[in-house]
């Protein structure tokens, strides 16, 4: 006998599990299908973000940052440390413990909200009386259990893009999954792609002692960032010891028994071959729709594999929605979460809205990079008249005390109305500082609003205020 639910969500990553919780809060009967099995063979919730993405990567970034501070910067404070060493196994055990705590937390939330977890892989089998027929198989080829969805939310996420001819085994050649569990610090680490994962995980293993070389195809470093930011962080990262080569063309990649060799042509056209102990391939992610059988309900993907949706994440079928990494927009956990809330509220008859321009980005390097809204380059391309204010952390007492005085805050505001159009931050805690800018932009604040608000002293947040003052050429401390 099949069971009918008001809402079935496919995928329990941050987009899907949040959508399921919000729909349950709104009184809907909800099931969520999830197929993930962790390396210990256990079925877990949380998707990429909790298992092999945001959470484990931030745990490793924190451990490696502590190690670097203790081993190399404690002496700045007069602390003598001899023989600091890293137990990589213990670092992974800590990370795995955090992941387990978080994934178990979602199981608790599902029980609390009476959400049925359908364990296995979902595929669609057409429609019955206006509901979508969802088949769930516990194992491949197993007899499916059938459920009916009055509303369907597809939140199947994404997976690492691999390159032809580069065999990822997650031992010698890794995507994000292997890169998060290297059993020892490699002496030499190659990274293909100087994007978010390349910089974050490249930083983790560099801090622990690996010699890291990042090979990037694009001519411009971090092209999505404001130009002043990408220029500054390139200098900071190379000074830290990350070797980043832009404009390369990757040739043959050969895996030996212990090492991997990478042939590439540099920006000037010269040929090179370099050998690494480990290689990370981080060249973007692709949406997951394989085996879903979208065609059984009359849907298809676009040319890049994404499920087309409108502003309310509704597909061409009125009772089918798609959210998170499987649809257009930035592949960010918080973007997926907001879409999850949005579709649950749409299904419940509410009229929610997401302003995609106010979604913040963070790269968790040291210092962190964060931004929201438009870059200076985008505003120039749009022909919009704007003013810019920039203020450095080097002039902030709290940053100096913390030993984190690299970076700056840059505020871009409309030349006439003073509305904040973009905020760009390089700072130790840019991930937290950017929240003020996101709130301000959601409220359509002017740079003068931030400039008039009392900020605590001494704090890094004072630099946000000074940058807002600088947009009106009246910074007080600079
Ligand atoms: P996912 O998290 O990918 O979840 C999709 C789920 O659907 C998976 O659990 C999958 O098993 C399940 N599924 C797929 N198909 C089926 C099926 N047919 N049946 C049943 N289940 C199915 N973003 C940030 O915002 N901040 C960060 O710091 C950050 N760090 C990251 C670090 C790394 C190393 C990586 C790889 C990503 C990171 N991201 C980060 C991106 C973030 O993880 C994704 O944007 C986010 O997980 C997308 O959420 P989602 O719910 O759309 O998809
Ligand atoms: P990315 O899109 O950030 O970067 C990929 C990089 O690889 C680009 O710079 C691209 O030009 C380069 N590239 C592509 N093909 C190449 C080739 N053949 N040779 C050399 N370089 C090549 O993708 P990444 O780092 O894999 O991360 C995937 C996504 O995961 C991110 O876009 C982001 O959405 C999400 N993520 C978010 C994080 C965060 O919010 N802090 C952290 C990690 C991932």
XYZ file of C-alpha atoms and ligand atoms in Angstrom:
575
model
C 0.000 0.000 0.000
C 1.439 3.353 -0.957
C 1.280 6.310 1.426
C 0.392 9.829 0.281
C 2.230 12.855 1.724
C 1.454 16.572 1.309
C 5.156 17.052 0.564
C 7.933 14.654 -0.410
C 11.422 16.132 -0.475
C 14.131 14.239 -2.380
C 17.507 14.899 -0.745
C 18.347 15.787 2.865
C 21.163 18.277 2.287
C 20.732 21.808 3.668
C 18.164 22.683 0.991
C 16.080 19.542 1.442
C 16.161 19.016 5.210
C 15.341 22.665 5.914
C 12.470 22.529 3.415
C 11.113 19.388 5.085
C 11.271 21.029 8.537
C 9.578 24.234 7.373
C 6.809 22.295 5.588
C 6.232 20.245 8.757
C 6.128 23.439 10.857
C 3.379 24.654 8.509
C 1.293 21.564 9.265
C 2.057 19.460 6.194
C 2.617 15.701 6.247
C 6.203 15.357 5.050
C 8.583 12.616 3.913
C 12.209 13.116 2.913
C 14.089 10.577 0.787
C 17.833 10.302 1.397
C 20.281 7.751 0.050
C 23.615 8.819 1.601
C 25.696 6.055 3.216
C 28.819 7.225 5.072
C 32.213 5.417 4.959
C 31.189 3.476 8.113
C 28.226 2.067 6.153
C 25.618 4.077 8.083
C 22.723 5.910 6.460
C 23.031 9.610 7.277
C 21.214 12.864 6.654
C 22.834 16.233 5.870
C 24.017 15.773 2.275
C 27.231 17.228 0.889
C 27.282 20.131 3.337
C 27.381 18.105 6.538
C 29.194 14.996 5.320
C 31.813 16.115 2.792
C 31.459 19.889 2.440
C 30.962 22.928 4.642
C 31.188 21.293 8.064
C 34.196 18.934 7.738
C 36.146 21.500 5.691
C 35.621 24.182 8.343
C 36.695 21.732 11.070
C 39.966 21.050 9.209
C 40.447 24.757 8.535
C 40.116 25.435 12.274
C 42.543 22.641 13.277
C 45.153 23.635 10.706
C 44.808 27.312 11.635
C 45.412 26.471 15.308
C 48.476 24.450 14.308
C 49.878 27.270 12.197
C 49.288 29.816 14.967
C 50.928 27.626 17.607
C 53.840 26.485 15.456
C 54.655 29.770 13.737
C 52.975 32.738 15.428
C 52.913 31.953 19.160
C 56.351 33.572 19.423
C 54.797 36.915 18.318
C 53.035 36.874 21.701
C 56.174 35.869 23.593
C 55.091 32.251 23.850
C 57.871 29.734 23.232
C 56.647 26.482 21.710
C 59.063 23.693 20.921
C 58.321 20.727 18.704
C 54.635 21.364 17.895
C 53.420 18.424 15.851
C 50.184 17.378 14.236
C 48.388 14.071 14.794
C 46.460 13.894 11.518
C 44.403 10.917 12.714
C 43.221 12.832 15.772
C 42.406 15.868 13.622
C 40.186 13.670 11.418
C 38.583 12.032 14.466
C 37.628 15.491 15.769
C 36.199 16.432 12.354
C 34.288 13.138 12.089
C 32.874 13.666 15.587
C 31.535 17.081 14.576
C 29.984 15.614 11.413
C 28.288 12.827 13.411
C 26.942 15.303 15.967
C 25.469 17.443 13.183
C 23.957 14.587 11.129
C 22.447 13.008 14.276
C 21.053 16.460 15.054
C 19.055 16.377 11.835
C 17.719 12.910 12.676
C 16.513 14.420 15.971
C 14.901 17.350 14.128
C 13.133 14.925 11.755
C 11.719 12.995 14.727
C 10.726 16.227 16.502
C 8.893 17.490 13.405
C 7.379 14.057 12.589
C 9.105 13.890 9.205
C 9.261 10.407 7.690
C 12.765 9.518 6.476
C 12.467 7.254 3.438
C 15.882 5.562 3.295
C 17.119 4.875 -0.208
C 17.317 6.263 -3.725
C 14.299 8.034 -5.197
C 13.162 7.918 -8.791
C 9.990 9.299 -10.336
C 7.357 7.066 -11.923
C 4.853 9.484 -13.435
C 1.637 10.738 -11.879
C -1.451 9.310 -10.262
C -4.576 11.426 -9.603
C -2.519 14.652 -9.680
C 0.126 13.355 -7.244
C 3.705 12.466 -8.190
C 4.633 8.797 -7.844
C 7.977 8.412 -6.019
C 9.743 5.040 -5.967
C 12.387 4.476 -3.271
C 14.899 1.638 -3.515
C 16.996 0.750 -0.462
C 19.637 -0.838 -2.676
C 20.202 -0.856 -6.415
C 17.814 -3.211 -8.173
C 15.761 -3.790 -4.988
C 11.959 -3.847 -5.122
C 10.875 -0.189 -4.672
C 8.486 1.123 -2.065
C 6.020 3.569 -3.594
C 4.820 6.861 -2.087
C 2.656 9.621 -3.520
C 3.504 13.333 -3.284
C 0.825 16.024 -3.547
C 3.834 18.358 -3.809
C 7.361 17.303 -4.703
C 10.558 19.176 -3.795
C 13.691 18.045 -5.655
C 16.797 18.871 -3.602
C 19.258 16.342 -5.011
C 22.272 18.665 -4.844
C 25.507 18.353 -6.751
C 28.684 16.310 -7.082
C 32.283 17.166 -7.946
C 32.987 17.736 -11.627
C 35.746 15.441 -12.855
C 37.971 16.054 -15.862
C 38.291 13.566 -18.735
C 41.487 11.511 -18.437
C 41.993 12.338 -14.745
C 40.917 9.250 -12.762
C 39.760 10.308 -9.291
C 40.328 7.437 -6.820
C 40.129 9.630 -3.692
C 43.492 8.269 -2.571
C 46.154 9.620 -4.934
C 43.855 11.862 -7.000
C 41.081 13.358 -4.913
C 37.954 15.423 -5.267
C 36.517 17.088 -2.152
C 35.753 13.707 -0.532
C 39.334 12.389 -0.580
C 40.842 15.827 0.059
C 38.981 15.952 3.387
C 40.451 12.668 4.603
C 44.120 12.499 3.483
C 45.672 10.133 6.025
C 48.983 12.026 6.198
C 50.304 15.413 5.176
C 51.670 15.009 1.644
C 55.095 16.511 1.027
C 53.859 17.933 -2.257
C 50.224 18.618 -3.131
C 48.953 19.660 -6.542
C 45.548 21.312 -6.888
C 43.728 21.813 -10.185
C 41.411 24.837 -9.864
C 42.002 27.959 -7.747
C 38.348 28.272 -6.753
C 36.768 28.035 -3.337
C 37.658 24.390 -2.611
C 41.186 24.692 -4.042
C 41.934 27.681 -1.816
C 40.282 26.338 1.352
C 41.650 22.785 1.199
C 44.946 23.920 -0.323
C 45.294 26.188 2.750
C 44.509 23.324 5.160
C 47.307 21.096 3.841
C 49.780 23.985 3.335
C 49.368 25.017 6.993
C 50.152 21.442 8.016
C 53.376 21.466 6.005
C 52.591 20.441 2.423
C 54.200 22.287 -0.447
C 51.072 23.289 -2.398
C 50.880 24.282 -6.050
C 47.533 25.392 -7.490
C 47.082 25.280 -11.262
C 44.255 27.465 -12.560
C 42.960 27.707 -16.130
C 41.422 31.195 -15.894
C 43.690 34.188 -16.505
C 42.179 36.159 -13.616
C 42.369 35.080 -9.974
C 38.983 34.821 -8.168
C 37.149 36.624 -10.961
C 33.864 36.628 -8.999
C 35.419 38.835 -6.294
C 35.809 42.597 -6.385
C 39.073 43.368 -8.207
C 40.670 45.078 -5.184
C 39.919 41.981 -3.095
C 41.276 39.416 -5.550
C 44.455 41.470 -6.039
C 45.045 41.774 -2.297
C 44.326 38.144 -1.393
C 46.526 36.864 -4.219
C 49.413 38.744 -2.578
C 48.496 37.430 0.896
C 48.122 33.785 -0.198
C 51.367 33.711 -2.171
C 53.175 35.299 0.791
C 51.773 32.513 2.982
C 53.415 30.017 0.641
C 50.604 28.901 -1.679
C 52.026 28.759 -5.177
C 49.253 29.762 -7.593
C 49.778 29.646 -11.346
C 47.121 31.269 -13.521
C 46.237 30.716 -17.178
C 47.477 27.127 -17.387
C 46.214 24.378 -19.690
C 46.264 20.953 -18.061
C 47.631 18.169 -20.255
C 48.211 14.513 -19.432
C 47.808 13.439 -15.809
C 49.516 10.130 -15.000
C 48.937 8.281 -11.748
C 51.876 6.142 -10.596
C 51.869 3.861 -7.565
C 52.842 6.604 -5.086
C 52.848 9.855 -7.052
C 50.970 11.610 -9.807
C 52.519 13.638 -12.610
C 50.726 16.572 -14.188
C 51.729 17.953 -17.568
C 50.596 21.503 -18.256
C 51.279 24.509 -20.433
C 51.756 27.830 -18.662
C 50.245 31.179 -19.658
C 53.263 31.903 -21.878
C 52.864 28.582 -23.702
C 55.848 26.796 -22.114
C 55.375 23.101 -21.333
C 55.957 21.725 -17.801
C 55.555 18.435 -15.985
C 55.352 18.378 -12.208
C 55.082 15.423 -9.848
C 52.983 15.509 -6.673
C 52.392 13.106 -3.762
C 48.672 13.892 -3.949
C 46.446 15.793 -6.389
C 43.143 17.547 -5.659
C 40.799 18.212 -8.580
C 38.469 21.090 -7.650
C 37.076 22.475 -10.899
C 33.459 23.072 -9.921
C 30.391 20.929 -9.273
C 27.605 19.489 -11.418
C 23.936 19.027 -10.495
C 22.624 15.546 -9.545
C 19.659 14.392 -11.610
C 20.907 11.014 -12.860
C 18.358 8.250 -12.450
C 15.594 10.580 -11.240
C 13.522 10.014 -14.400
C 12.346 13.596 -14.616
C 10.959 12.745 -18.051
C 8.323 10.515 -16.413
C 6.600 13.700 -15.195
C 7.346 15.735 -18.326
C 10.398 17.616 -16.992
C 13.934 17.867 -18.320
C 17.192 19.601 -17.392
C 18.775 22.556 -19.199
C 21.974 22.242 -21.265
C 24.128 22.485 -18.083
C 22.157 19.817 -16.234
C 20.184 22.132 -13.906
C 16.423 21.809 -13.400
C 14.823 25.007 -14.765
C 12.732 26.893 -12.164
C 11.068 30.295 -11.778
C 11.627 32.900 -9.016
C 9.669 30.708 -6.592
C 11.682 27.586 -7.470
C 8.663 26.116 -9.268
C 9.391 23.840 -12.237
C 7.240 23.653 -15.365
C 4.916 21.409 -13.279
C 2.955 23.482 -10.743
C 3.283 20.999 -7.848
C 6.967 20.213 -8.430
C 9.715 22.466 -7.035
C 13.507 22.249 -7.193
C 15.969 23.954 -4.841
C 19.626 24.195 -3.850
C 22.587 23.116 -5.968
C 20.344 21.371 -8.527
C 19.000 24.760 -9.733
C 20.502 28.041 -10.977
C 22.267 30.433 -8.635
C 25.261 30.096 -6.335
C 26.038 26.625 -4.978
C 25.903 27.680 -1.342
C 24.289 25.942 1.602
C 22.504 29.053 2.907
C 21.108 29.819 -0.565
C 19.643 26.290 -0.648
C 18.269 26.639 2.880
C 16.485 29.879 1.992
C 15.001 28.258 -1.109
C 13.880 25.343 1.079
C 11.970 27.694 3.364
C 10.596 29.584 0.366
C 9.059 26.540 -1.382
C 7.561 25.193 1.859
C 5.872 28.569 2.378
C 4.721 28.729 -1.274
C 3.183 25.243 -0.884
C 1.417 26.498 2.261
C -0.067 29.397 0.274
C 2.248 32.147 1.558
C 4.042 34.720 -0.623
C 7.741 34.585 0.318
C 10.549 36.187 -1.656
C 14.343 35.818 -1.954
C 16.569 38.711 -2.982
C 19.452 36.801 -4.587
C 21.538 39.990 -4.612
C 21.628 39.867 -0.800
C 23.082 36.342 -0.513
C 26.533 36.604 1.062
C 29.587 34.642 -0.116
C 32.425 33.554 2.143
C 35.748 31.882 1.397
C 37.129 30.493 4.662
C 40.813 31.061 4.049
C 42.961 33.032 6.468
C 42.113 35.851 6.319
C 38.549 35.093 5.245
C 37.028 36.701 2.175
C 33.357 37.705 2.206
C 31.103 39.789 0.056
C 27.498 40.634 -0.669
C 25.966 42.563 -3.566
C 27.792 43.990 -6.551
C 31.507 44.351 -7.217
C 33.052 47.597 -8.477
C 33.608 45.897 -11.868
C 29.926 44.896 -12.119
C 28.748 48.428 -11.282
C 31.096 49.903 -13.907
C 29.817 47.407 -16.506
C 26.232 48.378 -15.623
C 27.156 52.076 -16.014
C 25.859 52.799 -12.499
C 27.271 55.865 -10.758
C 28.671 54.828 -7.388
C 31.020 55.936 -4.632
C 33.473 53.690 -2.811
C 34.857 53.744 0.720
C 37.682 51.477 1.842
C 39.294 51.109 5.261
C 42.175 48.832 6.337
C 42.316 46.569 9.402
C 45.919 47.747 9.894
C 44.445 50.932 11.455
C 42.192 49.025 13.886
C 43.401 48.410 17.444
C 41.451 45.184 17.941
C 42.854 43.708 14.684
C 46.389 44.585 15.793
C 45.786 43.035 19.221
C 44.510 39.861 17.588
C 47.474 39.759 15.211
C 45.002 39.813 12.300
C 45.550 43.144 10.640
C 45.581 41.973 6.998
C 42.723 43.087 4.786
C 40.119 45.803 4.506
C 36.426 46.574 4.157
C 35.165 48.176 0.962
C 31.684 49.692 0.776
C 30.095 50.574 -2.568
C 27.091 52.899 -2.510
C 24.909 54.588 -5.106
C 26.359 58.008 -5.968
C 23.012 59.772 -5.671
C 20.831 57.836 -3.193
C 23.723 56.437 -1.069
C 22.015 52.992 -1.059
C 24.587 50.277 -0.289
C 25.202 48.268 -3.475
C 27.988 45.966 -2.337
C 30.290 45.250 0.612
C 33.594 43.385 0.268
C 35.651 42.229 3.225
C 39.034 40.588 3.755
C 39.345 39.897 7.488
C 39.971 37.210 10.077
C 36.229 37.014 10.776
C 34.795 38.272 7.478
C 32.149 35.495 7.648
C 30.601 37.172 10.685
C 31.232 40.787 9.680
C 29.416 40.315 6.350
C 26.128 39.574 8.159
C 25.802 43.272 9.084
C 26.167 44.210 5.421
C 23.580 41.603 4.353
C 21.075 42.945 6.904
C 21.764 46.511 5.767
C 21.236 45.607 2.113
C 18.022 43.654 2.828
C 16.721 46.827 4.520
C 17.969 48.952 1.571
C 20.160 50.905 3.977
C 22.382 53.796 2.901
C 26.095 53.848 3.726
C 25.241 56.760 6.039
C 23.009 54.413 8.081
C 25.977 52.182 8.916
C 28.157 55.252 9.462
C 25.691 56.604 12.078
C 25.275 53.333 13.997
C 27.321 52.901 17.191
C 29.728 49.941 16.809
C 31.528 48.375 19.786
C 35.104 49.438 20.549
C 37.541 47.885 20.099
C 36.143 45.493 17.491
C 36.729 44.497 13.895
C 33.214 45.779 13.139
C 34.484 49.344 13.561
C 36.206 48.900 10.201
C 32.831 48.301 8.521
C 31.665 51.626 9.935
C 34.886 53.396 8.913
C 34.530 52.073 5.350
C 30.952 53.393 5.273
C 32.256 56.777 6.515
C 35.005 56.613 3.884
C 32.329 56.337 1.169
C 31.457 59.916 2.191
C 35.160 60.810 2.477
C 34.948 61.239 6.240
C 36.654 58.231 7.837
C 37.543 59.238 11.387
C 40.597 57.093 12.048
C 42.248 57.098 8.662
P 23.475 18.471 -1.170
O 24.041 18.955 0.090
O 24.390 17.966 -2.215
O 22.426 17.332 -0.772
C 21.724 16.619 -1.733
C 21.299 15.310 -1.113
O 20.426 14.643 -2.010
C 22.458 14.360 -0.856
O 22.424 13.960 0.501
C 22.203 13.187 -1.787
O 22.570 11.941 -1.227
C 20.701 13.253 -1.939
N 20.206 12.646 -3.172
C 20.590 12.947 -4.449
N 19.881 12.221 -5.339
C 19.045 11.443 -4.606
C 18.065 10.470 -4.940
N 17.784 10.178 -6.214
N 17.410 9.858 -3.937
C 17.687 10.142 -2.629
N 18.583 11.065 -2.253
C 19.242 11.702 -3.221
N 28.586 26.089 0.967
C 28.508 27.098 1.859
O 27.532 27.842 1.846
N 29.489 27.314 2.776
C 30.599 26.535 2.836
O 31.473 26.758 3.671
C 30.717 25.468 1.911
N 31.797 24.659 1.938
C 31.863 23.613 1.063
C 32.995 22.810 1.091
C 33.122 21.757 0.205
C 34.351 20.887 0.256
C 32.052 21.484 -0.715
C 32.140 20.313 -1.656
C 30.924 22.288 -0.756
C 30.826 23.359 0.129
N 29.728 24.215 0.109
C 29.651 25.264 0.984
C 28.617 24.007 -0.839
C 27.454 23.303 -0.122
O 27.919 22.083 0.425
C 26.334 23.050 -1.112
O 25.951 24.271 -1.721
C 25.135 22.460 -0.392
O 25.448 21.234 0.223
C 23.974 22.250 -1.375
O 22.887 21.764 -0.663
P 21.791 20.851 -1.374
O 20.834 20.469 -0.291
O 21.270 21.520 -2.583
O 22.579 19.564 -1.897
P 34.820 26.827 -8.167
O 33.847 27.080 -9.248
O 34.827 27.686 -6.969
O 36.295 26.873 -8.765
C 36.707 26.038 -9.792
C 37.941 26.630 -10.408
O 38.494 25.671 -11.296
C 37.661 27.880 -11.236
O 38.530 28.900 -10.849
C 37.868 27.417 -12.663
O 38.332 28.443 -13.517
C 38.898 26.335 -12.472
N 38.946 25.352 -13.553
C 37.906 24.814 -14.225
N 38.345 23.923 -15.144
C 39.697 23.889 -15.035
C 40.720 23.163 -15.694
N 40.436 22.289 -16.654
N 41.999 23.386 -15.337
C 42.312 24.272 -14.343
N 41.373 24.992 -13.689
C 40.088 24.801 -14.025
O 34.610 25.278 -7.796
P 35.115 24.408 -6.576
O 36.273 25.035 -5.903
O 35.235 23.035 -7.118
O 33.894 24.469 -5.592
C 32.600 24.091 -6.056
C 31.546 24.926 -5.422
O 31.335 24.503 -4.080
C 31.880 26.399 -5.308
O 31.614 27.100 -6.485
C 30.970 26.830 -4.223
O 29.710 27.095 -4.746
C 30.914 25.607 -3.322
N 31.815 25.804 -2.192
C 31.579 26.838 -1.336
C 32.411 27.088 -0.292
C 32.135 28.254 0.569
O 31.051 28.801 0.493
N 33.060 28.678 1.416
C 33.562 26.236 -0.005
C 33.752 25.195 -0.991
C 32.885 24.991 -2.015
